[in-house]
Amino acid sequence: MKSSRVIYHLARADFLERVRRYSFLVMLGLAALLGYQTAVGNVRLQLGDYRGEFNSAWVGGMMSIIATFFIGWFGFYLVKGSVARDRETGVGQIMATTPMTRPLYTLGKWISNFAVLMLMVVILAIFGIVIQFLSGESTQVNLSAYLLPFVFIVMPLMALVAAVAVLFEAIPFLSGGFGNIVYFFGFIMM
């Protein structure tokens, strides 16, 4: 079997298993609530007495910073635990009998983590366009100006968070509560 096919099926199965959990639904609801709070003005980016015009560039930058902070911080706890779940359910033993190697397994888990985090980012990005229309300051949407902060700020950080979650699960002393504390303070310091 081709390795790309193995990675695809592993990542797809893990992704589908995660998005069907209540914890994902709760996190998605919190992301939607965060988007709503931004739309009504309770969460905003302001520099002293000044704020930007609610055009595509400003809303894209504001939503990307919010997504980076909240999803980067709390999304780690959502995606962490898939390797432990494979051990507990016995799926890990079944996969050990297949020709899949450890690097392929790790890559599949990383892709799955990244896909789950990016799905939440997409939900926030959709809310950003709604925010721009609700504010009424600029109704013209410039997709490139809106999406570039997501591409250059949010996507690399979500890839890093997904990789750190897999790394923490692969290192035995970081896979438990100690790893959660290390990430919590590490993310704040970063």
PDB file of C-alpha atoms in Angstrom:
ATOM      1  CA  MET A   1       0.000   0.000   0.000  1.00  0.00           C
ATOM      2  CA  LYS A   2       1.299   3.447  -0.829  1.00  0.00           C
ATOM      3  CA  SER A   3       2.360   5.550   2.125  1.00  0.00           C
ATOM      4  CA  SER A   4       0.319   8.564   0.973  1.00  0.00           C
ATOM      5  CA  ARG A   5      -2.798   6.398   0.949  1.00  0.00           C
ATOM      6  CA  VAL A   6      -2.035   5.132   4.458  1.00  0.00           C
ATOM      7  CA  ILE A   7      -1.515   8.671   5.756  1.00  0.00           C
ATOM      8  CA  TYR A   8      -4.719   9.874   4.102  1.00  0.00           C
ATOM      9  CA  HIS A   9      -6.869   7.126   5.588  1.00  0.00           C
ATOM     10  CA  LEU A  10      -5.331   7.478   9.047  1.00  0.00           C
ATOM     11  CA  ALA A  11      -5.787  11.264   9.073  1.00  0.00           C
ATOM     12  CA  ARG A  12      -9.314  11.013   7.670  1.00  0.00           C
ATOM     13  CA  ALA A  13     -10.429   8.409  10.207  1.00  0.00           C
ATOM     14  CA  ASP A  14      -8.921  10.357  13.096  1.00  0.00           C
ATOM     15  CA  PHE A  15     -10.434  13.642  11.864  1.00  0.00           C
ATOM     16  CA  LEU A  16     -13.908  12.142  11.489  1.00  0.00           C
ATOM     17  CA  GLU A  17     -13.683  10.518  14.906  1.00  0.00           C
ATOM     18  CA  ARG A  18     -12.811  13.859  16.496  1.00  0.00           C
ATOM     19  CA  VAL A  19     -15.414  16.008  14.793  1.00  0.00           C
ATOM     20  CA  ARG A  20     -18.103  13.602  16.000  1.00  0.00           C
ATOM     21  CA  ARG A  21     -17.235  14.147  19.661  1.00  0.00           C
ATOM     22  CA  TYR A  22     -19.102  16.478  21.981  1.00  0.00           C
ATOM     23  CA  SER A  23     -15.871  18.227  22.955  1.00  0.00           C
ATOM     24  CA  PHE A  24     -15.411  19.325  19.346  1.00  0.00           C
ATOM     25  CA  LEU A  25     -18.985  20.570  19.216  1.00  0.00           C
ATOM     26  CA  VAL A  26     -18.434  22.551  22.421  1.00  0.00           C
ATOM     27  CA  MET A  27     -15.192  24.045  21.052  1.00  0.00           C
ATOM     28  CA  LEU A  28     -16.929  24.904  17.781  1.00  0.00           C
ATOM     29  CA  GLY A  29     -19.710  26.577  19.748  1.00  0.00           C
ATOM     30  CA  LEU A  30     -17.133  28.570  21.699  1.00  0.00           C
ATOM     31  CA  ALA A  31     -15.480  29.630  18.417  1.00  0.00           C
ATOM     32  CA  ALA A  32     -18.885  30.750  17.122  1.00  0.00           C
ATOM     33  CA  LEU A  33     -19.510  32.612  20.396  1.00  0.00           C
ATOM     34  CA  LEU A  34     -16.123  34.271  20.054  1.00  0.00           C
ATOM     35  CA  GLY A  35     -17.036  35.362  16.528  1.00  0.00           C
ATOM     36  CA  TYR A  36     -20.364  36.712  17.774  1.00  0.00           C
ATOM     37  CA  GLN A  37     -18.695  38.593  20.652  1.00  0.00           C
ATOM     38  CA  THR A  38     -16.352  40.165  18.126  1.00  0.00           C
ATOM     39  CA  ALA A  39     -19.294  41.096  15.897  1.00  0.00           C
ATOM     40  CA  VAL A  40     -21.129  42.914  18.682  1.00  0.00           C
ATOM     41  CA  GLY A  41     -17.944  44.689  19.797  1.00  0.00           C
ATOM     42  CA  ASN A  42     -17.200  42.944  23.099  1.00  0.00           C
ATOM     43  CA  VAL A  43     -13.924  41.546  21.720  1.00  0.00           C
ATOM     44  CA  ARG A  44     -11.954  43.960  19.560  1.00  0.00           C
ATOM     45  CA  LEU A  45      -8.500  45.151  18.716  1.00  0.00           C
ATOM     46  CA  GLN A  46      -7.916  48.769  19.665  1.00  0.00           C
ATOM     47  CA  LEU A  47      -4.745  50.819  19.974  1.00  0.00           C
ATOM     48  CA  GLY A  48      -5.389  53.398  22.670  1.00  0.00           C
ATOM     49  CA  ASP A  49      -8.320  55.515  21.515  1.00  0.00           C
ATOM     50  CA  TYR A  50      -7.878  54.404  17.915  1.00  0.00           C
ATOM     51  CA  ARG A  51      -9.248  51.447  16.034  1.00  0.00           C
ATOM     52  CA  GLY A  52      -9.123  50.460  12.412  1.00  0.00           C
ATOM     53  CA  GLU A  53     -11.861  50.857   9.853  1.00  0.00           C
ATOM     54  CA  PHE A  54     -13.903  47.678   9.565  1.00  0.00           C
ATOM     55  CA  ASN A  55     -12.722  46.835   6.068  1.00  0.00           C
ATOM     56  CA  SER A  56     -11.421  43.469   4.845  1.00  0.00           C
ATOM     57  CA  ALA A  57      -7.817  44.042   5.890  1.00  0.00           C
ATOM     58  CA  TRP A  58      -8.653  45.198   9.420  1.00  0.00           C
ATOM     59  CA  VAL A  59     -11.264  42.530  10.099  1.00  0.00           C
ATOM     60  CA  GLY A  60      -8.972  39.837   8.661  1.00  0.00           C
ATOM     61  CA  GLY A  61      -6.106  40.974  10.860  1.00  0.00           C
ATOM     62  CA  MET A  62      -8.310  41.246  13.937  1.00  0.00           C
ATOM     63  CA  MET A  63      -9.887  37.809  13.438  1.00  0.00           C
ATOM     64  CA  SER A  64      -6.513  36.208  12.730  1.00  0.00           C
ATOM     65  CA  ILE A  65      -5.082  37.562  15.988  1.00  0.00           C
ATOM     66  CA  ILE A  66      -8.137  36.366  17.906  1.00  0.00           C
ATOM     67  CA  ALA A  67      -7.963  32.935  16.238  1.00  0.00           C
ATOM     68  CA  THR A  68      -4.249  32.692  16.903  1.00  0.00           C
ATOM     69  CA  PHE A  69      -4.673  33.413  20.571  1.00  0.00           C
ATOM     70  CA  PHE A  70      -7.796  31.451  21.441  1.00  0.00           C
ATOM     71  CA  ILE A  71      -7.575  28.474  19.098  1.00  0.00           C
ATOM     72  CA  GLY A  72      -3.814  28.242  19.480  1.00  0.00           C
ATOM     73  CA  TRP A  73      -4.176  28.132  23.240  1.00  0.00           C
ATOM     74  CA  PHE A  74      -7.291  26.029  23.799  1.00  0.00           C
ATOM     75  CA  GLY A  75      -7.174  24.031  20.567  1.00  0.00           C
ATOM     76  CA  PHE A  76      -4.100  22.196  21.836  1.00  0.00           C
ATOM     77  CA  TYR A  77      -6.148  20.612  24.588  1.00  0.00           C
ATOM     78  CA  LEU A  78      -8.806  19.603  22.067  1.00  0.00           C
ATOM     79  CA  VAL A  79      -6.442  17.820  19.688  1.00  0.00           C
ATOM     80  CA  LYS A  80      -4.106  16.341  22.269  1.00  0.00           C
ATOM     81  CA  GLY A  81      -4.968  12.796  23.314  1.00  0.00           C
ATOM     82  CA  SER A  82      -5.474  10.953  20.052  1.00  0.00           C
ATOM     83  CA  VAL A  83      -2.454   8.658  20.541  1.00  0.00           C
ATOM     84  CA  ALA A  84      -3.552   7.855  24.097  1.00  0.00           C
ATOM     85  CA  ARG A  85      -7.061   7.168  22.798  1.00  0.00           C
ATOM     86  CA  ASP A  86      -5.613   4.749  20.246  1.00  0.00           C
ATOM     87  CA  ARG A  87      -3.806   2.943  23.073  1.00  0.00           C
ATOM     88  CA  GLU A  88      -6.880   2.788  25.294  1.00  0.00           C
ATOM     89  CA  THR A  89      -9.273   1.551  22.609  1.00  0.00           C
ATOM     90  CA  GLY A  90      -6.880  -1.037  21.190  1.00  0.00           C
ATOM     91  CA  VAL A  91      -6.704   0.646  17.795  1.00  0.00           C
ATOM     92  CA  GLY A  92      -2.972   1.175  18.332  1.00  0.00           C
ATOM     93  CA  GLN A  93      -2.418  -2.578  18.601  1.00  0.00           C
ATOM     94  CA  ILE A  94      -4.363  -3.162  15.400  1.00  0.00           C
ATOM     95  CA  MET A  95      -2.357  -0.491  13.563  1.00  0.00           C
ATOM     96  CA  ALA A  96       0.878  -2.013  14.872  1.00  0.00           C
ATOM     97  CA  THR A  97       0.102  -5.157  12.849  1.00  0.00           C
ATOM     98  CA  THR A  98      -0.101  -3.151   9.615  1.00  0.00           C
ATOM     99  CA  PRO A  99       2.931  -2.128   7.541  1.00  0.00           C
ATOM    100  CA  MET A 100       2.514   1.487   8.765  1.00  0.00           C
ATOM    101  CA  THR A 101       5.698   2.959  10.206  1.00  0.00           C
ATOM    102  CA  ARG A 102       5.968   5.309  13.178  1.00  0.00           C
ATOM    103  CA  PRO A 103       6.782   8.359  11.036  1.00  0.00           C
ATOM    104  CA  LEU A 104       3.695   7.709   8.877  1.00  0.00           C
ATOM    105  CA  TYR A 105       1.536   7.317  11.984  1.00  0.00           C
ATOM    106  CA  THR A 106       2.916  10.539  13.457  1.00  0.00           C
ATOM    107  CA  LEU A 107       2.413  12.409  10.186  1.00  0.00           C
ATOM    108  CA  GLY A 108      -1.172  11.167   9.954  1.00  0.00           C
ATOM    109  CA  LYS A 109      -1.895  12.346  13.494  1.00  0.00           C
ATOM    110  CA  TRP A 110      -0.349  15.740  12.748  1.00  0.00           C
ATOM    111  CA  ILE A 111      -2.468  16.156   9.592  1.00  0.00           C
ATOM    112  CA  SER A 112      -5.581  15.208  11.553  1.00  0.00           C
ATOM    113  CA  ASN A 113      -4.764  17.699  14.334  1.00  0.00           C
ATOM    114  CA  PHE A 114      -4.097  20.417  11.763  1.00  0.00           C
ATOM    115  CA  ALA A 115      -7.392  19.725   9.961  1.00  0.00           C
ATOM    116  CA  VAL A 116      -9.401  19.933  13.197  1.00  0.00           C
ATOM    117  CA  LEU A 117      -7.781  23.232  14.192  1.00  0.00           C
ATOM    118  CA  MET A 118      -8.164  24.718  10.715  1.00  0.00           C
ATOM    119  CA  LEU A 119     -11.861  23.817  10.654  1.00  0.00           C
ATOM    120  CA  MET A 120     -12.349  26.042  13.687  1.00  0.00           C
ATOM    121  CA  VAL A 121     -10.287  28.778  12.024  1.00  0.00           C
ATOM    122  CA  VAL A 122     -12.526  28.575   8.945  1.00  0.00           C
ATOM    123  CA  ILE A 123     -15.596  29.050  11.173  1.00  0.00           C
ATOM    124  CA  LEU A 124     -14.018  32.190  12.662  1.00  0.00           C
ATOM    125  CA  ALA A 125     -13.042  33.412   9.190  1.00  0.00           C
ATOM    126  CA  ILE A 126     -16.659  33.120   8.046  1.00  0.00           C
ATOM    127  CA  PHE A 127     -17.741  35.109  11.101  1.00  0.00           C
ATOM    128  CA  GLY A 128     -15.209  37.768  10.119  1.00  0.00           C
ATOM    129  CA  ILE A 129     -16.967  38.429   6.830  1.00  0.00           C
ATOM    130  CA  VAL A 130     -20.269  38.637   8.690  1.00  0.00           C
ATOM    131  CA  ILE A 131     -18.680  41.123  11.110  1.00  0.00           C
ATOM    132  CA  GLN A 132     -17.587  43.330   8.236  1.00  0.00           C
ATOM    133  CA  PHE A 133     -21.118  43.441   6.830  1.00  0.00           C
ATOM    134  CA  LEU A 134     -22.717  43.996  10.255  1.00  0.00           C
ATOM    135  CA  SER A 135     -20.459  46.940  11.040  1.00  0.00           C
ATOM    136  CA  GLY A 136     -21.560  48.658   7.836  1.00  0.00           C
ATOM    137  CA  GLU A 137     -18.366  50.713   7.508  1.00  0.00           C
ATOM    138  CA  SER A 138     -17.196  48.921   4.369  1.00  0.00           C
ATOM    139  CA  THR A 139     -19.364  46.460   2.480  1.00  0.00           C
ATOM    140  CA  GLN A 140     -16.786  45.734  -0.204  1.00  0.00           C
ATOM    141  CA  VAL A 141     -14.974  42.448   0.530  1.00  0.00           C
ATOM    142  CA  ASN A 142     -11.379  42.133  -0.650  1.00  0.00           C
ATOM    143  CA  LEU A 143     -10.710  38.414  -0.209  1.00  0.00           C
ATOM    144  CA  SER A 144      -6.953  38.610  -0.669  1.00  0.00           C
ATOM    145  CA  ALA A 145      -6.580  41.326   1.985  1.00  0.00           C
ATOM    146  CA  TYR A 146      -8.932  39.394   4.264  1.00  0.00           C
ATOM    147  CA  LEU A 147      -7.350  35.948   3.891  1.00  0.00           C
ATOM    148  CA  LEU A 148      -3.644  36.871   3.891  1.00  0.00           C
ATOM    149  CA  PRO A 149      -3.432  37.266   7.699  1.00  0.00           C
ATOM    150  CA  PHE A 150      -4.998  33.823   8.059  1.00  0.00           C
ATOM    151  CA  VAL A 151      -2.520  32.321   5.607  1.00  0.00           C
ATOM    152  CA  PHE A 152       0.607  33.973   7.023  1.00  0.00           C
ATOM    153  CA  ILE A 153      -0.232  34.136  10.741  1.00  0.00           C
ATOM    154  CA  VAL A 154      -2.853  31.556  11.661  1.00  0.00           C
ATOM    155  CA  MET A 155      -1.994  28.592   9.419  1.00  0.00           C
ATOM    156  CA  PRO A 156       1.666  28.329  10.497  1.00  0.00           C
ATOM    157  CA  LEU A 157       0.731  28.600  14.165  1.00  0.00           C
ATOM    158  CA  MET A 158      -1.997  25.944  13.825  1.00  0.00           C
ATOM    159  CA  ALA A 159       0.544  23.666  12.118  1.00  0.00           C
ATOM    160  CA  LEU A 160       2.914  24.262  15.030  1.00  0.00           C
ATOM    161  CA  VAL A 161       0.216  23.631  17.649  1.00  0.00           C
ATOM    162  CA  ALA A 162      -0.790  20.408  15.888  1.00  0.00           C
ATOM    163  CA  ALA A 163       2.849  19.272  15.799  1.00  0.00           C
ATOM    164  CA  VAL A 164       3.429  20.149  19.456  1.00  0.00           C
ATOM    165  CA  ALA A 165       0.326  18.162  20.434  1.00  0.00           C
ATOM    166  CA  VAL A 166       1.692  15.072  18.654  1.00  0.00           C
ATOM    167  CA  LEU A 167       5.161  15.661  20.112  1.00  0.00           C
ATOM    168  CA  PHE A 168       3.800  15.948  23.640  1.00  0.00           C
ATOM    169  CA  GLU A 169       1.947  12.660  23.176  1.00  0.00           C
ATOM    170  CA  ALA A 170       5.065  10.933  21.868  1.00  0.00           C
ATOM    171  CA  ILE A 171       7.209  11.942  24.868  1.00  0.00           C
ATOM    172  CA  PRO A 172       6.004   9.914  27.873  1.00  0.00           C
ATOM    173  CA  PHE A 173       6.558  12.495  30.642  1.00  0.00           C
ATOM    174  CA  LEU A 174       4.796  15.224  28.582  1.00  0.00           C
ATOM    175  CA  SER A 175       1.777  13.130  27.639  1.00  0.00           C
ATOM    176  CA  GLY A 176      -0.081  13.720  30.905  1.00  0.00           C
ATOM    177  CA  GLY A 177      -0.917  16.650  33.120  1.00  0.00           C
ATOM    178  CA  PHE A 178       2.672  17.876  33.284  1.00  0.00           C
ATOM    179  CA  GLY A 179       2.648  18.400  29.505  1.00  0.00           C
ATOM    180  CA  ASN A 180      -0.607  20.360  29.778  1.00  0.00           C
ATOM    181  CA  ILE A 181       0.980  22.691  32.325  1.00  0.00           C
ATOM    182  CA  VAL A 182       4.148  23.076  30.234  1.00  0.00           C
ATOM    183  CA  TYR A 183       2.082  24.005  27.155  1.00  0.00           C
ATOM    184  CA  PHE A 184      -0.105  26.400  29.139  1.00  0.00           C
ATOM    185  CA  PHE A 185       2.824  28.429  30.422  1.00  0.00           C
ATOM    186  CA  GLY A 186       4.855  27.975  27.224  1.00  0.00           C
ATOM    187  CA  PHE A 187       2.049  29.408  25.102  1.00  0.00           C
ATOM    188  CA  ILE A 188       1.623  32.381  27.435  1.00  0.00           C
ATOM    189  CA  MET A 189       5.342  33.100  27.325  1.00  0.00           C
ATOM    190  CA  MET A 190       5.486  32.715  23.537  1.00  0.00           C
TER     191      MET A 190
END
